[in-house]
Amino acid sequence: MKKLIAVLMVFVMVIGVGNSVIAQTQQASMKVSINGKQVSVATANVTFNGAPIESDIPPMIVNDRILVPIRAIGNHLNADVGWNQESKEATIKTTNQEIILKVNSPMVLVNGVQKEIPYGIPAMLVNDARIMVPLRFVSEVLGCNVDWEQSTRTGIITTSTNEITGISVESSQDGNPKIILTTNAAIEYSERFMSEPDRLVIDINNSRLSISDKSIVDSNGLVHINVNKSPVKSVRLAQFSDNPQIIRLVIDLDGKIDYNIIASDDEKLVTISFLNNVKNISSKRINGRNAVVIENTEEAKYNMFRLSNPERVVIDILDSKLWTDSLQIDVDNEFIHRIRSSQFKPNNGSNNDKIVRVVLDIKEIEENANVMVDYRNKDIVVFVDDGNYKNIAYSNESKDEGIIEISLEKNRDYAIDYNEKSRHMEIKIDKDAVDIENGIMTINDENISSIIVDEEEEYKKITISFKGKIDYNLSSELDSSIIKILFKKIEENNGSKLIVIDAGHGGKDPGTTGPISKVKEKDLNLKVALKLDRKLRELGFRTILTRDKDEWIDLYERADIANRNDADAFVSIHFNSNKDKEIAGIQTYYCPAFSSEMKEGDNYPFAKAIHDAMLSGLNSKDKDIIKKPEFVVVRETKMVAVLLELGFVTNPAEEQLLITDAYHEKAAQAIANGIVKYFNEIGK
């Protein structure tokens, strides 16, 4: 439980009672000073979950309200209490709620939203040293129930009991089982690992078992799920105690293993997953080829991509922990000169995602080396050399056209999807119908950057990154054992500028969230990006979207998309947040050329052109143009680049505006106006 922050004043709280209480003739009373005036007040009792609240002064009644020192119940409310002497504001804060009350003000801020205090009683000073606030209002905001017992003159405060309404076992990203609990509210829990036999025990406090699917509950009220998929043998869930109410979850395991417990954004889903341990990384010769071997305790899933300037291959091993803080290995072979690895902190700043990042630094003279990946038991083996891919071939017929052929083991249906906005072609084939190693074919000619082969559920997924807009046709029959794709570049206005539009965040990274609307920043970013894409195309620009759907893309990969396509400008779309709910307006971030090894010119004029256009088009407060070389996407891009913050979702008034389609249209138009102004007047 969180302890109260020590404050200079004693805080007390108020609860509404009926007029009949004051009318009683025989009752204890005491004299106090309220806002400098001496008054006589009656005393009362207060209990919390059945136990009396003891304090240095008795609870008292003022204007039909009970006051009680908050210090006495702070532990029960699980609240931090703060006091700002300058602004005369008291703050009451839990994990989910924040209440800010100002002395003698009838208004209160709840999670940034201004409201009128119910019951007609503002926060007030008592004895020139105590702050009084309405207890019923505060208690109910913090999730408590409040009653009044007339016969004993007692205010009764009880906490709401949480419910666990569901439990399921699903597959995590690496294929290992994960346990998902469904709740009606945020839960508090304690966990411990026990041996002989190995098991993870989680006790969920102040909670009642109320499983909606009665078919998984036995006659004794126990849920028992046999999993028998490493590392989980079975899962057991039961009401461990009724007083206090505790639910116990026991996960039976086949050995000691690290785990991760995270809650969803609304805190109504709690996921328990298990982690692979990366226990060693080394450079070896395997079958006459140079290889990097990543040794794991479990079979792990990974994401892989390639970055340029300098050339490197990045392998992110999911749901994993590195056995050491970080490592760097110098390698002396034809293609790799160094291996680096560390526990990677994702772009969203969350510590919930456990990712081990392995970076292979490629020698400059071997920038077109291919990358192939193989599993050897639980180990990931990465080959970086000039080896040819089996069953996939590319021929460059000219600088404007080419042929891609994929040989199948079996005649099976497949799907081809070409995204004109991202210039990516995605081919999905049943895994048992094709024998192609996972990895990256590096092309880097006039037509194609690379071909990436990986797996997605039951499919092999082949992603071809084209350097321009193409038209294609399939010259093989659907029942053929060969997929033959002929493509040709579509003539574009080569004089037009290429703009890369980056919708910030995405996928597992939601960005910030609107306190009132609960809208996720990633969704707002994408809506504006798609509108900007349409407007720029209508104006004759060429565009590439780093993402046109809800997916997670590494920051360095976003920058590399712009670099490898020789873009003329990069624009990253975001919305802002701040602890201070009063802050509103737009901000533009850029990286000075002297703070980046990538930059080829001054980026400030581009930032100013767009910032000025947004101020004019959106009629927003000016929160400045800010140098921010710490931002990867503006530092690692060669061309002019900006990261735009289109408003603060944490400002209640601004949030209501930012979520509207009309604002998205105006924002996209303003950004487009700024880009046009820059290239017409400055960056020709």
XYZ file of C-alpha atoms in Angstrom:
684
model
C 0.000 0.000 0.000
C 1.222 3.485 -0.752
C 1.992 5.642 2.269
C 0.860 9.230 2.613
C 3.434 11.828 1.623
C 4.374 13.904 4.650
C 2.798 17.329 4.402
C 2.874 20.496 6.451
C -0.866 20.451 7.131
C -3.199 17.761 8.409
C -5.834 16.965 5.787
C -9.390 16.122 6.823
C -12.361 14.993 4.802
C -16.090 15.598 4.868
C -19.126 13.347 4.531
C -22.749 14.431 4.064
C -25.243 13.680 6.814
C -28.888 14.587 7.347
C -30.178 17.651 9.143
C -31.611 15.420 11.846
C -28.115 14.661 13.047
C -27.453 18.296 13.827
C -30.821 18.561 15.495
C -29.922 16.019 18.190
C -29.623 17.753 21.539
C -27.265 15.426 23.366
C -24.055 15.149 21.435
C -20.415 15.929 21.986
C -19.170 19.129 20.453
C -15.990 21.115 20.051
C -14.985 24.613 18.977
C -12.883 25.120 15.862
C -11.843 27.991 13.603
C -13.112 27.720 10.009
C -11.735 30.300 7.593
C -10.879 32.513 10.585
C -14.302 32.273 12.293
C -14.928 30.423 15.589
C -17.776 27.882 15.355
C -19.053 25.005 17.468
C -19.254 21.640 15.679
C -20.605 18.224 16.641
C -18.408 15.134 16.668
C -19.157 11.833 14.911
C -17.729 8.369 14.227
C -16.243 6.964 11.015
C -15.406 3.352 10.149
C -13.464 1.950 7.221
C -14.374 -1.599 6.186
C -15.844 -2.156 9.657
C -12.895 -0.866 11.679
C -13.085 2.506 13.458
C -10.787 5.198 12.179
C -8.634 6.566 14.956
C -7.068 10.003 14.723
C -5.561 12.759 16.825
C -8.800 14.720 16.566
C -12.315 13.225 16.490
C -14.393 13.290 13.305
C -16.700 16.324 13.340
C -19.750 17.677 11.559
C -19.735 21.054 9.794
C -22.725 22.236 7.736
C -24.174 18.718 7.768
C -20.846 17.163 6.680
C -18.510 14.846 8.573
C -14.821 15.796 8.609
C -12.097 13.283 9.405
C -8.279 13.570 9.177
C -7.131 12.072 5.887
C -3.904 10.921 7.562
C -5.979 8.357 9.463
C -7.491 6.763 6.365
C -4.761 7.390 3.792
C -3.419 3.874 3.995
C -6.914 2.451 3.494
C -7.558 4.656 0.457
C -4.132 3.793 -0.994
C -3.664 7.493 -1.737
C -0.743 9.900 -1.921
C -1.574 13.353 -0.549
C 0.267 16.525 -1.484
C -0.045 20.197 -0.630
C 0.970 23.221 -2.704
C 1.355 26.133 -0.302
C 1.652 28.719 -3.067
C -1.528 27.749 -4.922
C -3.381 26.533 -1.799
C -4.161 23.242 -3.553
C -4.445 19.765 -2.057
C -3.781 16.759 -4.304
C -5.110 13.268 -3.593
C -3.689 10.677 -5.951
C -3.960 6.914 -6.461
C -2.809 4.724 -9.332
C -5.940 5.532 -11.339
C -7.294 8.812 -9.990
C -6.075 12.323 -9.236
C -8.146 14.918 -7.355
C -6.989 18.533 -6.969
C -8.953 20.794 -4.613
C -8.325 24.501 -4.013
C -9.187 26.118 -0.678
C -12.543 27.961 -0.766
C -13.099 27.076 -4.443
C -16.367 25.355 -5.426
C -14.538 23.663 -8.332
C -12.373 20.529 -8.346
C -10.118 18.867 -10.942
C -10.640 15.109 -11.346
C -8.120 13.540 -13.739
C -7.701 16.922 -15.387
C -11.430 17.578 -15.824
C -12.899 20.536 -13.947
C -16.109 19.818 -12.014
C -18.269 21.499 -9.406
C -17.882 20.014 -5.917
C -21.130 18.307 -4.892
C -22.934 19.009 -1.617
C -22.135 22.731 -1.696
C -19.028 22.496 0.496
C -15.694 23.690 -0.916
C -12.321 22.832 0.532
C -11.754 25.020 3.622
C -9.210 25.835 6.306
C -9.847 24.608 9.867
C -7.864 25.989 12.800
C -5.653 27.751 10.220
C -3.767 24.485 9.676
C -6.186 21.873 8.384
C -7.675 21.430 4.901
C -11.222 20.031 4.787
C -12.729 18.375 1.722
C -16.028 16.509 1.162
C -15.340 12.886 2.077
C -18.300 11.377 0.229
C -17.178 12.942 -3.025
C -13.512 12.032 -2.576
C -14.244 8.507 -1.330
C -16.591 7.721 -4.196
C -14.139 9.071 -6.787
C -11.534 6.735 -5.280
C -13.908 3.773 -5.618
C -15.337 3.539 -2.083
C -18.939 3.247 -0.923
C -20.207 5.673 1.740
C -23.202 5.184 4.095
C -24.549 6.858 7.240
C -25.826 5.032 10.323
C -28.142 7.397 12.186
C -28.427 5.493 15.469
C -24.687 5.488 16.146
C -23.888 8.705 14.275
C -21.349 6.830 12.148
C -20.102 7.414 8.630
C -19.411 3.996 7.079
C -16.803 3.724 4.318
C -16.349 0.435 2.474
C -14.160 -0.424 -0.496
C -15.630 -1.972 -3.610
C -14.655 -5.594 -4.146
C -13.006 -6.401 -7.476
C -14.120 -9.382 -9.507
C -12.109 -11.832 -11.591
C -14.585 -12.715 -14.322
C -12.478 -14.754 -16.729
C -9.248 -16.675 -17.304
C -7.768 -18.039 -20.517
C -4.521 -19.512 -21.825
C -3.292 -18.192 -25.186
C -0.067 -18.189 -27.209
C 2.380 -15.296 -26.789
C 4.547 -13.811 -29.556
C 7.142 -16.551 -29.128
C 4.528 -19.335 -29.138
C 4.785 -19.969 -25.404
C 1.565 -20.007 -23.359
C 0.444 -16.863 -21.557
C -2.305 -16.565 -18.966
C -4.858 -13.752 -19.282
C -7.109 -12.681 -16.399
C -10.232 -10.598 -17.035
C -11.229 -8.215 -14.220
C -13.789 -5.478 -13.636
C -11.196 -2.997 -12.356
C -7.503 -2.562 -11.573
C -6.215 -5.221 -9.173
C -3.552 -5.330 -6.489
C -1.542 -8.505 -6.157
C 1.563 -10.097 -4.719
C 3.531 -12.880 -6.353
C 6.203 -15.396 -5.392
C 7.990 -18.281 -7.084
C 7.971 -21.596 -5.211
C 9.961 -24.781 -5.784
C 9.461 -28.528 -5.351
C 7.355 -28.472 -7.415
C 8.094 -25.327 -9.449
C 5.135 -22.936 -9.522
C 4.269 -19.258 -9.636
C 1.764 -18.182 -6.959
C -0.129 -14.891 -7.345
C -2.481 -13.647 -4.597
C -5.031 -11.070 -5.782
C -6.232 -8.881 -2.916
C -9.723 -7.530 -2.226
C -11.170 -9.657 -5.008
C -13.977 -12.129 -5.512
C -14.021 -15.002 -8.018
C -16.955 -14.612 -10.414
C -16.066 -16.584 -13.553
C -18.689 -15.994 -16.248
C -17.891 -19.250 -18.090
C -19.241 -21.778 -15.586
C -18.069 -24.709 -17.721
C -14.465 -24.233 -16.498
C -15.430 -24.103 -12.791
C -15.781 -27.395 -10.862
C -18.237 -28.161 -8.054
C -15.795 -26.806 -5.453
C -15.450 -23.462 -7.222
C -11.954 -24.295 -8.549
C -10.738 -23.512 -12.068
C -8.181 -26.077 -13.270
C -6.793 -25.805 -16.816
C -4.357 -28.432 -18.123
C -1.936 -26.701 -20.502
C 0.979 -29.148 -20.953
C 2.911 -26.779 -23.184
C 6.334 -25.704 -21.963
C 6.894 -24.042 -19.612
C 3.318 -24.297 -18.229
C 1.906 -27.590 -16.993
C -1.408 -26.361 -15.605
C -3.218 -23.344 -14.165
C -5.336 -23.278 -10.989
C -7.563 -20.449 -9.761
C -9.719 -20.349 -6.614
C -11.113 -18.137 -3.853
C -8.345 -18.583 -1.309
C -9.884 -16.504 1.484
C -13.241 -14.809 2.162
C -12.107 -12.527 4.981
C -10.092 -10.826 3.682
C -11.193 -11.619 0.132
C -8.183 -13.084 -1.706
C -8.056 -15.020 -4.981
C -5.076 -17.311 -5.503
C -3.697 -18.130 -8.961
C -1.202 -21.005 -9.154
C 0.701 -21.667 -12.391
C 2.407 -25.073 -12.336
C 5.676 -25.004 -14.304
C 8.165 -27.540 -15.613
C 11.102 -25.527 -14.271
C 12.272 -22.195 -12.911
C 11.699 -19.413 -15.443
C 11.464 -15.620 -15.488
C 8.034 -14.081 -16.013
C 6.356 -10.793 -16.835
C 3.018 -9.439 -15.491
C 1.417 -6.500 -17.308
C -2.019 -4.844 -17.320
C -3.868 -3.489 -20.346
C -4.463 0.249 -20.785
C -7.877 0.037 -19.103
C -6.385 -2.324 -16.468
C -9.149 -4.891 -17.027
C -6.860 -7.487 -18.613
C -3.801 -8.827 -16.776
C -1.346 -10.969 -18.751
C 1.247 -13.315 -17.251
C 3.880 -14.397 -19.788
C 7.167 -16.275 -19.493
C 10.571 -15.163 -20.678
C 13.336 -16.737 -22.677
C 16.887 -16.183 -21.386
C 19.546 -15.336 -23.964
C 22.461 -17.128 -22.349
C 25.242 -16.571 -24.888
C 26.049 -14.868 -28.213
C 29.078 -15.878 -30.253
C 30.651 -15.900 -33.714
C 31.249 -19.371 -35.181
C 31.978 -21.262 -38.395
C 29.120 -23.607 -39.285
C 29.337 -25.813 -42.384
C 32.027 -23.563 -43.824
C 29.988 -20.373 -43.323
C 30.405 -17.522 -40.865
C 27.533 -17.433 -38.380
C 26.358 -15.597 -35.285
C 24.810 -17.989 -32.775
C 22.286 -16.692 -30.224
C 21.792 -19.327 -27.521
C 18.402 -19.422 -25.744
C 16.781 -21.331 -22.914
C 13.422 -21.349 -24.753
C 12.344 -21.274 -28.385
C 12.080 -17.533 -29.024
C 10.427 -15.460 -31.719
C 12.296 -12.530 -33.244
C 11.851 -9.501 -35.509
C 14.643 -8.591 -37.907
C 15.356 -5.581 -40.090
C 18.289 -3.915 -41.795
C 19.508 -0.328 -41.393
C 21.890 1.724 -43.491
C 24.397 4.534 -42.852
C 26.104 2.665 -41.282
C 25.094 -0.788 -42.498
C 23.783 -3.062 -39.753
C 21.367 -5.916 -39.161
C 19.080 -5.706 -36.119
C 17.551 -8.798 -34.489
C 14.996 -8.170 -31.713
C 14.383 -11.311 -29.644
C 10.942 -11.044 -28.049
C 9.901 -11.934 -24.488
C 13.546 -12.383 -23.556
C 16.227 -11.344 -21.060
C 19.959 -10.993 -21.650
C 22.239 -12.804 -19.214
C 24.398 -9.687 -18.872
C 23.795 -5.936 -18.965
C 25.317 -5.500 -22.419
C 28.066 -6.919 -24.590
C 30.258 -6.035 -27.535
C 32.244 -8.597 -29.508
C 34.792 -7.667 -32.159
C 34.547 -10.076 -35.100
C 37.186 -10.707 -37.716
C 35.427 -12.155 -40.718
C 34.698 -11.052 -44.258
C 31.289 -9.514 -43.573
C 30.839 -8.568 -39.884
C 33.205 -6.445 -37.810
C 31.260 -6.250 -34.529
C 28.358 -7.782 -32.564
C 26.502 -5.678 -29.974
C 23.662 -6.633 -27.653
C 21.685 -5.212 -24.732
C 18.287 -5.281 -23.076
C 16.333 -2.990 -25.371
C 13.921 -0.332 -24.103
C 11.103 0.060 -26.659
C 10.200 3.376 -28.279
C 7.166 3.819 -26.008
C 9.366 3.954 -22.894
C 7.566 0.976 -21.417
C 9.447 -1.487 -19.262
C 6.764 -4.119 -19.873
C 8.141 -5.320 -23.215
C 11.163 -7.560 -22.632
C 13.316 -7.457 -25.768
C 16.932 -8.443 -26.313
C 18.381 -6.459 -29.216
C 21.318 -7.921 -31.151
C 23.045 -5.644 -33.684
C 25.448 -6.957 -36.320
C 27.657 -4.171 -37.701
C 28.333 -4.931 -41.373
C 31.586 -3.977 -43.073
C 31.073 -1.117 -45.531
C 32.553 -3.017 -48.470
C 29.983 -5.796 -47.921
C 26.860 -3.659 -47.737
C 25.007 -5.989 -50.138
C 25.585 -9.124 -48.064
C 22.576 -11.404 -47.618
C 21.250 -12.436 -44.209
C 19.797 -15.882 -43.526
C 18.372 -17.177 -40.259
C 17.969 -20.751 -39.062
C 16.830 -22.415 -35.824
C 19.117 -25.063 -34.320
C 17.071 -26.518 -31.467
C 16.367 -23.382 -29.395
C 19.291 -21.392 -30.784
C 18.975 -18.704 -33.463
C 21.735 -18.940 -36.071
C 22.326 -15.914 -38.308
C 24.409 -16.214 -41.485
C 25.693 -12.989 -43.054
C 27.522 -13.659 -46.325
C 27.098 -13.740 -50.087
C 25.179 -17.016 -50.007
C 22.304 -17.350 -52.452
C 18.734 -17.905 -51.368
C 17.245 -21.214 -52.397
C 13.879 -21.197 -54.200
C 13.663 -17.431 -54.647
C 15.266 -15.512 -57.504
C 15.292 -11.937 -58.762
C 16.489 -10.696 -62.146
C 16.792 -7.047 -63.104
C 15.673 -6.882 -66.749
C 16.370 -3.145 -66.888
C 16.491 -0.158 -64.584
C 12.698 0.012 -64.768
C 11.519 -3.611 -64.715
C 12.317 -7.035 -63.341
C 11.131 -10.570 -62.548
C 10.715 -12.321 -59.180
C 10.338 -16.112 -59.116
C 9.456 -18.253 -56.102
C 9.611 -22.055 -56.386
C 7.067 -24.034 -54.356
C 7.387 -27.527 -52.901
C 3.651 -28.081 -53.289
C 0.951 -26.428 -55.345
C -0.903 -24.276 -52.842
C -2.964 -21.118 -52.825
C -1.095 -17.944 -51.981
C -1.917 -14.269 -51.573
C -0.182 -11.225 -53.078
C -0.829 -7.730 -51.760
C 0.875 -4.616 -53.139
C 0.611 -1.407 -51.087
C 1.161 1.588 -53.347
C 1.565 3.983 -50.400
C 4.376 2.077 -48.687
C 5.780 0.572 -51.955
C 5.742 -2.869 -50.322
C 4.573 -6.138 -51.894
C 3.627 -8.899 -49.441
C 3.338 -12.547 -50.519
C 1.899 -15.126 -48.111
C 2.395 -18.845 -48.743
C 1.589 -21.882 -46.575
C 4.771 -22.775 -44.650
C 4.677 -26.409 -45.739
C 4.466 -25.392 -49.410
C 7.787 -23.558 -49.666
C 11.363 -24.114 -48.486
C 12.992 -20.678 -48.112
C 15.230 -19.644 -45.245
C 14.151 -16.656 -43.184
C 16.309 -13.592 -43.624
C 17.038 -10.537 -45.751
C 18.054 -10.564 -49.417
C 19.852 -7.278 -50.007
C 19.247 -5.991 -53.567
C 19.849 -2.210 -53.569
C 19.489 -1.691 -57.322
C 17.314 0.834 -59.163
C 14.124 -1.129 -58.434
C 14.289 -2.978 -55.105
C 15.867 -2.248 -51.724
C 15.491 -5.708 -50.176
C 13.418 -8.866 -49.935
C 12.612 -10.009 -46.393
C 11.504 -13.567 -45.610
C 9.920 -14.347 -42.251
C 7.008 -16.278 -40.751
C 3.547 -15.247 -39.596
C 1.453 -17.970 -37.948
C 1.050 -20.734 -40.566
C 2.488 -18.652 -43.431
C 5.832 -17.761 -44.938
C 5.714 -14.029 -45.553
C 7.889 -12.523 -48.295
C 8.046 -8.704 -48.277
C 9.547 -6.893 -51.277
C 10.497 -3.235 -50.757
C 10.330 -1.366 -54.072
C 12.035 1.981 -54.611
C 9.210 3.448 -56.665
C 5.610 2.918 -57.679
C 5.165 -0.207 -59.817
C 2.637 -2.112 -61.873
C 2.851 -5.893 -61.877
C 1.240 -8.992 -63.288
C 1.357 -12.654 -62.443
C 2.615 -14.701 -65.388
C 2.202 -18.085 -63.684
C -0.988 -20.058 -63.101
C -2.406 -20.256 -59.584
C -1.930 -24.055 -59.562
C 1.671 -23.818 -60.796
C 4.688 -24.782 -58.651
C 6.289 -21.423 -59.512
C 5.119 -17.939 -58.600
C 6.390 -15.635 -61.349
C 5.864 -11.885 -60.903
C 6.725 -9.407 -63.632
C 6.881 -5.782 -62.536
C 7.540 -2.444 -64.183
C 8.046 1.007 -62.695
C 5.223 3.456 -63.258
C 6.284 6.799 -64.659
C 6.022 9.464 -61.994
C 6.741 13.146 -62.068
C 10.418 12.815 -61.290
C 10.582 16.548 -60.690
C 8.142 16.243 -57.784
C 9.479 15.967 -54.265
C 9.267 12.729 -52.258
C 7.830 13.203 -48.746
C 7.946 10.423 -46.159
C 4.980 10.682 -43.770
C 5.454 8.985 -40.424
C 2.415 8.245 -38.232
C 4.019 8.072 -34.786
C 3.699 5.061 -32.476
C 1.488 2.137 -33.586
C 0.797 -1.503 -32.758
C 1.923 -2.378 -29.251
C 2.964 1.263 -28.679
C -0.215 3.355 -28.233
C 1.516 6.615 -27.390
C -0.382 8.838 -24.974
C -4.111 8.402 -24.254
C -6.819 11.041 -23.942
C -7.946 11.177 -20.279
C -11.579 11.852 -21.199
C -12.069 10.289 -24.637
C -9.634 7.392 -24.007
C -8.548 7.767 -27.639
C -5.046 6.460 -28.349
C -2.471 8.775 -29.869
C -1.417 6.152 -32.416
C -4.912 6.270 -33.952
C -4.982 10.070 -34.136
C -1.513 10.092 -35.722
C -2.571 7.654 -38.432
C -5.764 9.578 -39.267
C -3.809 12.791 -39.855
C -1.049 10.977 -41.767
C -3.521 9.414 -44.197
C -5.186 12.771 -44.818
C -1.805 14.436 -45.339
C -0.831 11.694 -47.794
C -3.946 12.341 -49.873
C -3.471 16.116 -49.873
C 0.203 15.945 -50.875
C -0.530 13.534 -53.724
C -3.243 15.877 -54.979
C -0.612 18.643 -54.960
C 1.749 16.564 -57.124
C 4.137 15.297 -54.437
C 5.303 11.710 -54.253
C 4.768 10.155 -50.830
C 5.679 7.126 -48.753
C 3.936 6.224 -45.489
C 6.058 4.472 -42.872
C 2.821 2.794 -41.786
C -0.712 2.909 -43.155
C -2.228 0.605 -40.535
C -1.921 -0.136 -36.828
C 1.528 -1.711 -36.634
C 4.699 -1.190 -34.616
C 7.816 -0.031 -36.491
C 11.175 0.630 -34.882
C 12.275 4.288 -34.872
C 15.527 3.565 -36.690
C 13.647 1.633 -39.352
C 11.326 4.611 -39.896
C 14.331 6.847 -40.530
C 15.905 4.230 -42.776
C 12.783 4.051 -44.952
C 13.320 7.732 -45.763
C 17.085 7.386 -46.237
C 17.062 4.396 -48.563
C 14.344 5.981 -50.728
C 16.289 9.265 -50.986
C 13.327 11.263 -49.691
C 13.336 15.049 -49.873
C 11.563 15.563 -46.527
C 10.384 13.576 -43.508
C 7.332 14.524 -41.402
C 6.447 12.632 -38.205
C 2.913 13.153 -36.830
C 2.253 13.115 -33.070
C -0.049 14.454 -30.349
C 1.248 15.688 -27.011
C 0.621 15.242 -23.272
C 1.708 16.916 -20.048
C 1.105 16.526 -16.329
C 0.011 20.169 -16.273
C -3.538 20.043 -17.659
C -3.450 23.769 -18.480
C -0.774 23.421 -21.175
C -2.103 23.548 -24.750
C -0.816 24.324 -28.235
C 1.469 22.979 -30.960
C 5.188 22.210 -30.932
C 7.638 21.466 -33.733
C 10.836 19.512 -33.115
C 13.877 19.345 -35.388
C 17.540 18.359 -35.241
C 20.226 20.944 -36.082
C 22.683 19.782 -38.714
C 25.596 20.128 -36.275
C 23.920 17.615 -33.910
C 23.645 14.830 -36.471
C 26.168 12.893 -38.517
C 23.422 12.255 -41.112
C 22.179 15.745 -41.909
C 23.051 17.330 -45.225
C 21.753 20.839 -44.505
C 19.981 23.244 -42.158
C 16.639 21.842 -40.930
C 15.357 24.951 -39.125
C 13.822 26.660 -42.206
C 11.746 23.534 -42.897
C 10.608 23.392 -39.266
C 9.695 27.086 -39.280
C 7.745 26.888 -42.547
C 5.538 24.083 -41.223
C 5.242 25.529 -37.710
C 4.115 28.913 -39.042
C 1.599 27.247 -41.362
C 0.158 25.247 -38.447
C -0.153 28.342 -36.247
C -2.033 30.074 -39.047
C -4.189 27.125 -40.074
C -5.073 25.780 -36.634
C -5.299 28.999 -34.621
C -3.411 27.235 -31.822
C -1.164 28.433 -29.027
C 2.490 28.647 -30.010
C 4.570 26.219 -27.927
C 7.715 26.930 -29.959
C 10.094 25.316 -32.409
C 12.452 23.162 -30.354
C 15.845 21.601 -31.075
C 15.606 17.910 -30.174
C 18.511 15.804 -31.447
C 17.476 13.121 -28.923
C 14.570 12.181 -31.232
C 15.771 9.375 -33.495
C 13.555 10.143 -36.491
C 14.770 13.738 -36.848
C 18.414 12.938 -36.050
C 18.915 9.816 -38.180
C 17.293 11.135 -41.382
C 19.538 12.656 -44.065
C 16.907 15.028 -45.419
C 15.030 17.866 -43.712
C 12.832 16.388 -40.997
C 10.360 17.495 -38.335
C 8.391 15.851 -35.556
C 5.081 17.670 -35.107
C 3.040 17.712 -31.883
C -0.448 18.758 -32.985
C -1.899 19.538 -29.552
C -2.170 18.307 -25.966
C -4.719 15.549 -25.347
C -4.226 16.177 -21.613
C -5.783 19.635 -21.889
C -9.543 18.975 -21.445
C -10.694 21.664 -23.871
C -8.046 20.873 -26.476
C -8.692 17.129 -26.250
C -12.297 17.582 -27.371
C -11.024 19.437 -30.445
C -8.136 17.099 -31.293
C -10.318 14.006 -31.640
C -12.543 15.512 -34.344
C -12.270 14.764 -38.046
C -12.524 18.482 -38.804
C -9.332 19.149 -36.794
C -7.508 16.322 -38.574
C -8.449 17.847 -41.944
C -7.261 21.292 -40.886
C -4.019 19.895 -39.465
C -3.241 17.941 -42.640
C -3.968 20.993 -44.785
C -1.804 23.247 -42.617
C 1.139 20.806 -42.790
C 0.724 20.513 -46.564
C 0.704 24.322 -46.850
C 3.958 24.493 -44.901
C 5.623 21.876 -47.113
C 4.529 23.711 -50.272
C 5.817 27.029 -48.907
C 9.183 25.509 -48.018
C 9.824 23.921 -51.408
C 8.462 26.888 -53.372
C 10.394 29.568 -51.510
C 13.292 27.985 -49.623
C 14.205 24.397 -50.355
C 13.965 24.267 -54.138
